[in-house]
Each structure stands twice: as C-alpha cells, then as structure tokens.
C-alpha cells in the first residue's frame, strides 16, 4: 500500500495544473505549511559542525535564511527555535550536480517535476540541485524559457546547466548570453544518443573553444554514439531485445573511448573538462591518467554506479529489469568497487545521481525492444544516505570528505562557494542534522518521488538525515515534509571557477614552445 505521505504528494502534483500554487497550499494539498514560508530564527545547539576541511563541536545560529554565527555556547533570546543536535553531525545540505526533472526524453517526460523531485531531495538531505536545460529545437533561449516555466513549482534552490545539441553562430551567441545574463556557467555535450542529442567531434571542438572563451565548464556524456548504434543493431540481430541488451550494446570500452577522446580534445583546446556519470573502470582510468599528466579533468560518479551492478538487468521480470536501464549502463560487478576506491583517493571528485525517473508504464514502452526503454533511475532522495553507508561506514571516506563529495566540491566547481557548501557565518542556511547512529530503509512505498519503483528497493543502512533546513526554514523533521511549491530560488552561477587558474599561463607557455613561425629565406627561382 502506498505510504500516505507519498499519496498526498502525488495528489498535490496531479492537481497542481488545476490550482494555482497558493491554492495548493490553502487547500491543504501536499506538503504545505504556512509556517514554513515565514522567516525563522533557529539555534542548532551542541552538534558537531562538519565542513569539508574541519569539524568542531559548536552551535549554529540562523536568522532570515542566513547563518549568522558558528561557535560554542551561543546565547539567544526568547522566540528562537532551539534544536538539540548533541551527538549528531551538523553539515551543509547536499548539492546534487546532475538531475533531470520534467525532462522530455525518448517520447515521454520524466515522472518527477520540480516539486516532487525537490521534495524527495529535501527528505534525503539535499538542499540544492543543478538541472540540465535541454534546448528547444536547438535554441538555448527557448530551452531556458521552458525550464524557467517548469521550475516555478520549485520548493528549494536550484541552478541550471545547458545542453548543446547543434552548432551555428546563433548558438555561439546564445552561450554568451547564458553565461553573462542568465547565470549558467556550464554546458553539456552528448557524445551519445545518435539521431537526437549526439554531437560530432567538430561541434565538440567548437563548443570547447567557446566554453574556454566564456570561462564556462564543458561537460560531456562520454559514450561513442556511433558504436553504440552499431551495438544496438548487433543485439537486435541476435534476438536480444530485453533490458540486458541495453548493457550489452554499450560496453565499458565505448565509455572509455569517448572519455579518452573528450579528454584529448579538451587538452588540445586547453580547457577544463567535467565528465558526468563515470560508470566504468575504463572511463575512470582515462580520467586518472589525464590528472596524472596535470590536465584539469573532473570525474563525477553517480550513486547507481557506486552501489549497483548489472546483474539486475537479467532479471526475468521485465519491469524489475527495465527500471535499472540508464546510460551509460550500470556495469558488471567490480566496476562499482573501483569507482568507490577512485572516489576515496580523489580521482573522482563529487557524487551526483543523474536522477531521471520514469514509472513502470513508461519503462514498458520498450517491452519488445530495449532501445525504446526510457533511460534513467532515481537517486535524489537516496544519495546522501547511500554515500554515507557505502563510503563512510566502510572507512573509505572521512566525515569531512563526505561533506566535500556531497556538497562543497560541487559548490566550488560551479562557483557558488561559500554561499553554498559550508557551515559558516554569511552562508545560506541550507543545513542538515545527521544522526550517524540511526538507520534508514528505502522503499517505493515510502519514498517521495512520483515513481512507482525504486532501484534501491529494500536497502537498509546506517546514518540518517533527521532534520533538513533549506533557506533557513525547517522543511524535514520527524519524517515529515513541510514544503511550499514556488518557494525555491534560482541560483545564478558565475563563470571562471578555480579550474581556470593558470589556464592563461599554460596558453602562453604553449605559444612559446611552438618556436614558430620560422622566418625563412625564400629561394630565388
């Protein structure tokens, strides 16, 4: 039976087109609470405050959505809500760098919109995410406008990346507008999805050059789309039409090849590169090799790649197997452990989700042909808990490292630190209270996503987000959500993050090294 909180959330989502946002709250539909929209004064007392570089026992005082003070024994007057965090960790809210809410893809739209997806995130301790704007018929401006409209349902802070799906002078100029006027500092290039989102090497080179000139971060979905297309045909010819055909058609070698190619093209242009959803040893080793040579390459694993393996794709039940279909695919046993090790040693820098949810009905579009199964899995609500249980409880990450990979590094890469990703005076009051001695259980019957399935179904673990504070408001407490559609804020992200430090000098050294052009004496003929 569906959990009552989830049922109420589904009702609020389904009725939202019929009611204005204020009507949703006034009618009592959904996780709406009038108190949650008021400015609040909060003292979090006695917890261990954890930042990416330091932890200490201290109080945290919040007023008007901002952290005002962090120190031991803060005294407050009446009217301040006091939360006892003794024996618990007080951390920056998570920032998910990779989500797809209300995304139109493969003939349908992701089941989670900017309200249900964000509600799920807040229940799991994530207080900001960065979503990918997909151009409309190649137009960045139209895509941006469409996503601004989608995001009106937001109940927490969010930012945008922008995908590039074609190239001409208009796209080049629109990239500049996005960076200088719209607060977007990253652009994604799909090397896969032939016939829809996939771009050529020529386009990728042009995009890398424009990213460099604007100080934006170039991102790639690294799979060889031409080879994947060939692999798909091969599987169909062999009579393999089920979900297992998805993984077999796009093996790790194709992810490794595209990752290597993108890295080398970024080196040729001399611009930083961010590789999204690193799923294989093949791709991870290419990133490690580039980093060892001094190249600025960021690798982002996602939770599904860290904790799952592809055995589920061979499940005899189609719905069970199809819910795990994503691209690049979840890999064979061994890849996840290698990715965990790479995260623990700093080769991989931060953890996303690629939250891109479709329900069982949508997944069934491909019941006779795996190529028609919408690609994507959940993770927004589960990320913080699974990273803690998998990485911290096993000793692979320290508590401060946990904060770094789930929040701080993302804030730094997208140039919003220390406004986000830190517990310090002046930072936004996006805070979680985390109990390392509590436990969690994951199930589609109790999660807050609109999806009727969960790829982490039945998992239990140690460590739980007990309180989430977003924008200075308590939005998750006692396993209850209090969120208001339309209360989220768009976070503008400026260009030229720390990866650009030294790029100009490297360009100068390159030009000097050419020892060209050579002044030659022309022979007389």
Short mmCIF file of N, CA and C in Angstrom, two decimals, residues 84-210:
data_model
loop_
_atom_site.label_atom_id
_atom_site.label_comp_id
_atom_site.label_asym_id
_atom_site.label_seq_id
_atom_site.Cartn_x
_atom_site.Cartn_y
_atom_site.Cartn_z
N UNK A 84 18.27 20.58 19.59
CA UNK A 84 19.39 19.92 20.26
C UNK A 84 20.03 18.92 19.29
N UNK A 85 21.28 19.17 18.92
CA UNK A 85 21.99 18.29 17.98
C UNK A 85 23.12 17.53 18.66
N UNK A 86 23.06 17.41 19.96
CA UNK A 86 24.10 16.70 20.70
C UNK A 86 24.27 15.27 20.18
N UNK A 87 25.52 14.91 19.91
CA UNK A 87 25.81 13.56 19.41
C UNK A 87 25.53 13.39 17.93
N UNK A 88 25.19 14.47 17.25
CA UNK A 88 24.86 14.40 15.83
C UNK A 88 25.76 15.35 15.03
N UNK A 89 25.78 15.14 13.71
CA UNK A 89 26.57 16.00 12.83
C UNK A 89 25.68 17.09 12.22
N UNK A 90 26.24 18.29 12.19
CA UNK A 90 25.57 19.43 11.54
C UNK A 90 26.39 19.76 10.30
N UNK A 91 25.77 19.56 9.13
CA UNK A 91 26.52 19.64 7.87
C UNK A 91 25.82 20.54 6.86
N UNK A 92 26.56 21.01 5.85
CA UNK A 92 25.89 21.72 4.75
C UNK A 92 24.93 20.77 4.04
N UNK A 93 23.79 21.29 3.61
CA UNK A 93 22.88 20.47 2.81
C UNK A 93 23.58 19.97 1.56
N UNK A 94 23.15 18.83 1.09
CA UNK A 94 23.75 18.27 -0.12
C UNK A 94 23.44 19.11 -1.35
N UNK A 95 24.34 19.06 -2.31
CA UNK A 95 24.12 19.69 -3.62
C UNK A 95 24.31 18.60 -4.67
N UNK A 96 23.26 18.33 -5.42
CA UNK A 96 23.32 17.30 -6.46
C UNK A 96 23.64 17.98 -7.80
N UNK A 97 24.80 17.66 -8.39
CA UNK A 97 25.20 18.35 -9.62
C UNK A 97 24.55 17.82 -10.89
N UNK A 98 23.70 16.78 -10.78
CA UNK A 98 23.27 16.11 -12.01
C UNK A 98 21.85 15.56 -11.86
N UNK A 99 20.86 16.30 -12.33
CA UNK A 99 19.47 15.86 -12.29
C UNK A 99 18.75 16.21 -13.59
N UNK A 100 17.65 15.49 -13.81
CA UNK A 100 16.78 15.76 -14.96
C UNK A 100 15.33 15.74 -14.48
N UNK A 101 14.79 16.88 -14.10
CA UNK A 101 13.40 16.98 -13.67
C UNK A 101 12.57 17.55 -14.83
N UNK A 102 11.37 17.01 -14.99
CA UNK A 102 10.45 17.46 -16.04
C UNK A 102 11.13 17.50 -17.41
N UNK A 103 11.97 16.49 -17.67
CA UNK A 103 12.72 16.44 -18.92
C UNK A 103 11.97 15.62 -19.97
N UNK A 104 11.80 16.19 -21.15
CA UNK A 104 11.19 15.47 -22.27
C UNK A 104 12.28 14.63 -22.94
N UNK A 105 12.04 13.30 -22.99
CA UNK A 105 13.09 12.40 -23.45
C UNK A 105 12.48 11.09 -23.92
N UNK A 106 12.94 10.62 -25.06
CA UNK A 106 12.53 9.34 -25.62
C UNK A 106 11.01 9.20 -25.71
N UNK A 107 10.36 10.27 -26.15
CA UNK A 107 8.93 10.24 -26.40
C UNK A 107 8.05 10.40 -25.17
N UNK A 108 8.64 10.72 -24.04
CA UNK A 108 7.85 10.91 -22.83
C UNK A 108 8.51 11.98 -21.97
N UNK A 109 8.07 12.14 -20.73
CA UNK A 109 8.66 13.14 -19.83
C UNK A 109 8.91 12.49 -18.48
N UNK A 110 10.03 12.82 -17.86
CA UNK A 110 10.35 12.25 -16.56
C UNK A 110 9.20 12.48 -15.58
N UNK A 111 8.95 11.47 -14.75
CA UNK A 111 7.79 11.50 -13.87
C UNK A 111 7.93 12.51 -12.74
N UNK A 112 9.15 12.82 -12.33
CA UNK A 112 9.36 13.81 -11.27
C UNK A 112 9.51 15.21 -11.87
N UNK A 113 8.71 16.14 -11.38
CA UNK A 113 8.85 17.53 -11.80
C UNK A 113 9.64 18.31 -10.75
N UNK A 114 9.65 19.63 -10.85
CA UNK A 114 10.48 20.42 -9.95
C UNK A 114 9.93 20.51 -8.53
N UNK A 115 8.70 20.02 -8.31
CA UNK A 115 8.19 19.95 -6.95
C UNK A 115 8.44 18.57 -6.34
N UNK A 116 7.99 17.52 -7.02
CA UNK A 116 8.14 16.18 -6.44
C UNK A 116 9.61 15.78 -6.33
N UNK A 117 10.41 16.12 -7.34
CA UNK A 117 11.83 15.79 -7.29
C UNK A 117 12.56 16.51 -6.18
N UNK A 118 12.21 17.78 -5.99
CA UNK A 118 12.86 18.56 -4.94
C UNK A 118 12.35 18.16 -3.55
N UNK A 119 11.07 17.81 -3.44
CA UNK A 119 10.55 17.33 -2.16
C UNK A 119 11.30 16.07 -1.74
N UNK A 120 11.51 15.18 -2.71
CA UNK A 120 12.28 13.96 -2.43
C UNK A 120 13.70 14.31 -1.99
N UNK A 121 14.30 15.27 -2.67
CA UNK A 121 15.66 15.67 -2.34
C UNK A 121 15.75 16.17 -0.90
N UNK A 122 14.81 17.02 -0.50
CA UNK A 122 14.84 17.59 0.84
C UNK A 122 14.66 16.52 1.92
N UNK A 123 13.84 15.53 1.64
CA UNK A 123 13.66 14.42 2.58
C UNK A 123 14.95 13.62 2.74
N UNK A 124 15.81 13.70 1.74
CA UNK A 124 17.08 12.99 1.79
C UNK A 124 18.27 13.86 2.12
N UNK A 125 18.04 15.12 2.50
CA UNK A 125 19.14 15.98 2.93
C UNK A 125 19.83 16.76 1.84
N UNK A 126 19.29 16.77 0.63
CA UNK A 126 19.85 17.58 -0.45
C UNK A 126 19.03 18.87 -0.55
N UNK A 127 19.72 20.01 -0.50
CA UNK A 127 19.03 21.30 -0.43
C UNK A 127 19.21 22.15 -1.69
N UNK A 128 19.99 21.66 -2.64
CA UNK A 128 20.13 22.33 -3.93
C UNK A 128 20.50 21.30 -4.98
N UNK A 129 20.06 21.52 -6.21
CA UNK A 129 20.48 20.67 -7.32
C UNK A 129 20.70 21.54 -8.54
N UNK A 130 21.42 20.98 -9.51
CA UNK A 130 21.64 21.68 -10.78
C UNK A 130 21.07 20.79 -11.88
N UNK A 131 20.08 21.31 -12.59
CA UNK A 131 19.36 20.55 -13.60
C UNK A 131 19.84 20.94 -14.99
N UNK A 132 19.62 20.04 -15.95
CA UNK A 132 20.10 20.27 -17.31
C UNK A 132 18.98 20.82 -18.20
N UNK A 133 19.18 22.05 -18.67
CA UNK A 133 18.25 22.64 -19.63
C UNK A 133 18.51 22.03 -21.00
N UNK A 134 17.46 21.48 -21.62
CA UNK A 134 17.57 20.93 -22.96
C UNK A 134 17.04 21.96 -23.96
N UNK A 135 17.83 22.33 -24.96
CA UNK A 135 17.36 23.33 -25.94
C UNK A 135 16.06 22.89 -26.62
N UNK A 136 15.29 23.85 -27.05
CA UNK A 136 14.08 23.58 -27.82
C UNK A 136 14.40 23.81 -29.29
N UNK A 137 14.40 22.73 -30.07
CA UNK A 137 14.77 22.79 -31.49
C UNK A 137 16.13 23.47 -31.67
N UNK A 138 17.05 23.15 -30.77
CA UNK A 138 18.40 23.69 -30.85
C UNK A 138 18.57 25.06 -30.24
N UNK A 139 17.46 25.72 -29.87
CA UNK A 139 17.53 27.08 -29.33
C UNK A 139 17.78 27.07 -27.83
N UNK A 140 18.88 27.68 -27.40
CA UNK A 140 19.19 27.77 -25.98
C UNK A 140 18.21 28.67 -25.26
N UNK A 141 17.86 29.79 -25.89
CA UNK A 141 16.95 30.75 -25.26
C UNK A 141 15.57 30.16 -25.03
N UNK A 142 15.07 29.43 -26.02
CA UNK A 142 13.75 28.81 -25.87
C UNK A 142 13.80 27.71 -24.82
N UNK A 143 14.89 26.97 -24.80
CA UNK A 143 15.05 25.94 -23.78
C UNK A 143 15.08 26.55 -22.39
N UNK A 144 15.84 27.62 -22.23
CA UNK A 144 15.93 28.31 -20.94
C UNK A 144 14.55 28.79 -20.49
N UNK A 145 13.81 29.41 -21.40
CA UNK A 145 12.47 29.91 -21.05
C UNK A 145 11.55 28.76 -20.63
N UNK A 146 11.66 27.63 -21.32
CA UNK A 146 10.82 26.47 -20.98
C UNK A 146 11.14 25.98 -19.57
N UNK A 147 12.42 25.95 -19.21
CA UNK A 147 12.80 25.45 -17.89
C UNK A 147 12.50 26.45 -16.79
N UNK A 148 12.55 27.72 -17.09
CA UNK A 148 12.12 28.73 -16.10
C UNK A 148 10.66 28.49 -15.74
N UNK A 149 9.86 28.15 -16.75
CA UNK A 149 8.45 27.85 -16.51
C UNK A 149 8.29 26.57 -15.69
N UNK A 150 9.03 25.52 -16.04
CA UNK A 150 8.96 24.25 -15.31
C UNK A 150 9.33 24.46 -13.83
N UNK A 151 10.31 25.33 -13.60
CA UNK A 151 10.87 25.49 -12.26
C UNK A 151 10.02 26.36 -11.34
N UNK A 152 8.89 26.87 -11.84
CA UNK A 152 8.02 27.67 -10.99
C UNK A 152 7.44 26.86 -9.83
N UNK A 153 7.48 25.53 -9.94
CA UNK A 153 7.00 24.66 -8.86
C UNK A 153 8.05 24.43 -7.78
N UNK A 154 9.25 24.96 -7.94
CA UNK A 154 10.38 24.64 -7.06
C UNK A 154 10.09 24.94 -5.59
N UNK A 155 10.57 24.04 -4.73
CA UNK A 155 10.46 24.26 -3.29
C UNK A 155 11.83 24.29 -2.61
N UNK A 156 12.92 24.33 -3.42
CA UNK A 156 14.26 24.52 -2.87
C UNK A 156 15.13 25.17 -3.95
N UNK A 157 16.32 25.55 -3.59
CA UNK A 157 17.19 26.26 -4.51
C UNK A 157 17.71 25.33 -5.60
N UNK A 158 17.95 25.91 -6.77
CA UNK A 158 18.37 25.13 -7.93
C UNK A 158 19.18 26.03 -8.86
N UNK A 159 19.97 25.39 -9.72
CA UNK A 159 20.68 26.09 -10.78
C UNK A 159 20.50 25.32 -12.07
N UNK A 160 21.06 25.85 -13.15
CA UNK A 160 20.93 25.22 -14.46
C UNK A 160 22.29 24.99 -15.11
N UNK A 161 22.46 23.81 -15.72
CA UNK A 161 23.44 23.58 -16.77
C UNK A 161 22.69 23.77 -18.10
N UNK A 162 23.40 23.85 -19.20
CA UNK A 162 22.75 23.96 -20.51
C UNK A 162 23.36 22.93 -21.45
N UNK A 163 22.49 22.16 -22.12
CA UNK A 163 22.97 21.21 -23.13
C UNK A 163 23.13 21.93 -24.47
N UNK A 164 24.10 21.47 -25.26
CA UNK A 164 24.31 21.99 -26.61
C UNK A 164 24.07 20.84 -27.59
N UNK A 165 23.11 21.02 -28.49
CA UNK A 165 22.72 19.91 -29.37
C UNK A 165 22.96 20.21 -30.85
N UNK A 166 23.36 21.43 -31.18
CA UNK A 166 23.72 21.77 -32.56
C UNK A 166 24.69 22.94 -32.49
N UNK A 167 25.21 23.37 -33.65
CA UNK A 167 26.16 24.48 -33.64
C UNK A 167 25.94 25.41 -34.82
N UNK A 168 25.85 26.69 -34.51
CA UNK A 168 25.89 27.75 -35.51
C UNK A 168 26.19 29.05 -34.78
N UNK A 169 26.22 30.15 -35.50
CA UNK A 169 26.56 31.43 -34.87
C UNK A 169 25.55 31.83 -33.80
N UNK A 170 24.29 31.46 -34.02
CA UNK A 170 23.26 31.80 -33.04
C UNK A 170 23.50 31.09 -31.72
N UNK A 171 23.83 29.79 -31.79
CA UNK A 171 24.11 29.03 -30.58
C UNK A 171 25.32 29.62 -29.86
N UNK A 172 26.34 29.97 -30.60
CA UNK A 172 27.54 30.57 -30.01
C UNK A 172 27.21 31.85 -29.25
N UNK A 173 26.38 32.70 -29.87
CA UNK A 173 25.98 33.96 -29.22
C UNK A 173 25.08 33.70 -28.02
N UNK A 174 24.21 32.68 -28.14
CA UNK A 174 23.32 32.37 -27.02
C UNK A 174 24.10 31.83 -25.83
N UNK A 175 25.18 31.11 -26.08
CA UNK A 175 26.03 30.66 -24.97
C UNK A 175 26.55 31.85 -24.19
N UNK A 176 26.94 32.88 -24.89
CA UNK A 176 27.43 34.08 -24.22
C UNK A 176 26.34 34.73 -23.38
N UNK A 177 25.13 34.77 -23.91
CA UNK A 177 24.00 35.34 -23.17
C UNK A 177 23.73 34.53 -21.92
N UNK A 178 23.77 33.20 -22.06
CA UNK A 178 23.51 32.33 -20.91
C UNK A 178 24.51 32.58 -19.78
N UNK A 179 25.78 32.75 -20.15
CA UNK A 179 26.82 32.96 -19.14
C UNK A 179 26.73 34.36 -18.54
N UNK A 180 26.60 35.36 -19.38
CA UNK A 180 26.70 36.75 -18.91
C UNK A 180 25.40 37.32 -18.36
N UNK A 181 24.27 36.74 -18.75
CA UNK A 181 22.99 37.30 -18.33
C UNK A 181 22.10 36.34 -17.54
N UNK A 182 22.28 35.04 -17.73
CA UNK A 182 21.35 34.08 -17.13
C UNK A 182 21.94 33.24 -16.00
N UNK A 183 23.21 33.43 -15.70
CA UNK A 183 23.79 32.73 -14.56
C UNK A 183 24.09 31.27 -14.78
N UNK A 184 24.32 30.88 -16.05
CA UNK A 184 24.68 29.49 -16.37
C UNK A 184 26.17 29.45 -16.69
N UNK A 185 26.91 28.59 -16.00
CA UNK A 185 28.37 28.57 -16.21
C UNK A 185 28.89 27.20 -16.65
N UNK A 186 27.99 26.38 -17.21
CA UNK A 186 28.41 25.04 -17.65
C UNK A 186 27.55 24.59 -18.83
N UNK A 187 28.17 23.87 -19.76
CA UNK A 187 27.48 23.41 -20.95
C UNK A 187 27.82 21.94 -21.19
N UNK A 188 26.79 21.15 -21.50
CA UNK A 188 26.94 19.71 -21.64
C UNK A 188 26.85 19.29 -23.10
N UNK A 189 27.75 18.39 -23.49
CA UNK A 189 27.81 17.88 -24.85
C UNK A 189 27.60 16.37 -24.81
N UNK A 190 26.57 15.90 -25.50
CA UNK A 190 26.26 14.47 -25.55
C UNK A 190 27.04 13.82 -26.69
N UNK A 191 27.90 12.87 -26.34
CA UNK A 191 28.63 12.11 -27.36
C UNK A 191 27.87 10.83 -27.73
N UNK A 192 26.67 10.67 -27.14
CA UNK A 192 25.81 9.52 -27.41
C UNK A 192 24.42 10.00 -27.82
N UNK A 193 23.49 9.04 -27.97
CA UNK A 193 22.13 9.29 -28.44
C UNK A 193 22.12 9.77 -29.88
N UNK A 194 22.62 8.91 -30.76
CA UNK A 194 22.69 9.23 -32.18
C UNK A 194 21.29 9.51 -32.73
N UNK A 195 21.19 10.58 -33.50
CA UNK A 195 19.92 10.95 -34.11
C UNK A 195 19.08 11.88 -33.26
N UNK A 196 19.51 12.14 -32.02
CA UNK A 196 18.75 13.09 -31.18
C UNK A 196 19.69 14.11 -30.54
N UNK A 197 20.34 13.75 -29.46
CA UNK A 197 21.17 14.71 -28.72
C UNK A 197 22.65 14.69 -29.11
N UNK A 198 23.08 13.65 -29.80
CA UNK A 198 24.51 13.44 -30.07
C UNK A 198 25.11 14.53 -30.96
N UNK A 199 26.33 14.93 -30.60
CA UNK A 199 27.07 15.94 -31.36
C UNK A 199 28.33 15.30 -31.97
N UNK A 200 28.87 15.95 -32.99
CA UNK A 200 30.08 15.46 -33.65
C UNK A 200 31.33 16.01 -32.96
N UNK A 201 32.48 15.45 -33.31
CA UNK A 201 33.74 15.99 -32.78
C UNK A 201 33.93 17.44 -33.21
N UNK A 202 33.51 17.77 -34.41
CA UNK A 202 33.64 19.14 -34.89
C UNK A 202 32.85 20.09 -34.01
N UNK A 203 31.61 19.71 -33.68
CA UNK A 203 30.79 20.55 -32.81
C UNK A 203 31.41 20.62 -31.41
N UNK A 204 31.90 19.49 -30.92
CA UNK A 204 32.50 19.46 -29.59
C UNK A 204 33.69 20.41 -29.52
N UNK A 205 34.51 20.42 -30.54
CA UNK A 205 35.65 21.33 -30.57
C UNK A 205 35.21 22.78 -30.52
N UNK A 206 34.21 23.12 -31.32
CA UNK A 206 33.69 24.50 -31.31
C UNK A 206 33.14 24.85 -29.94
N UNK A 207 32.42 23.91 -29.34
CA UNK A 207 31.86 24.15 -28.02
C UNK A 207 32.93 24.31 -26.95
N UNK A 208 33.96 23.49 -27.01
CA UNK A 208 35.06 23.60 -26.05
C UNK A 208 35.75 24.96 -26.16
N UNK A 209 35.95 25.42 -27.38
CA UNK A 209 36.58 26.74 -27.58
C UNK A 209 35.72 27.85 -27.00
N UNK A 210 34.41 27.78 -27.23
CA UNK A 210 33.53 28.83 -26.72
C UNK A 210 33.43 28.77 -25.20
#
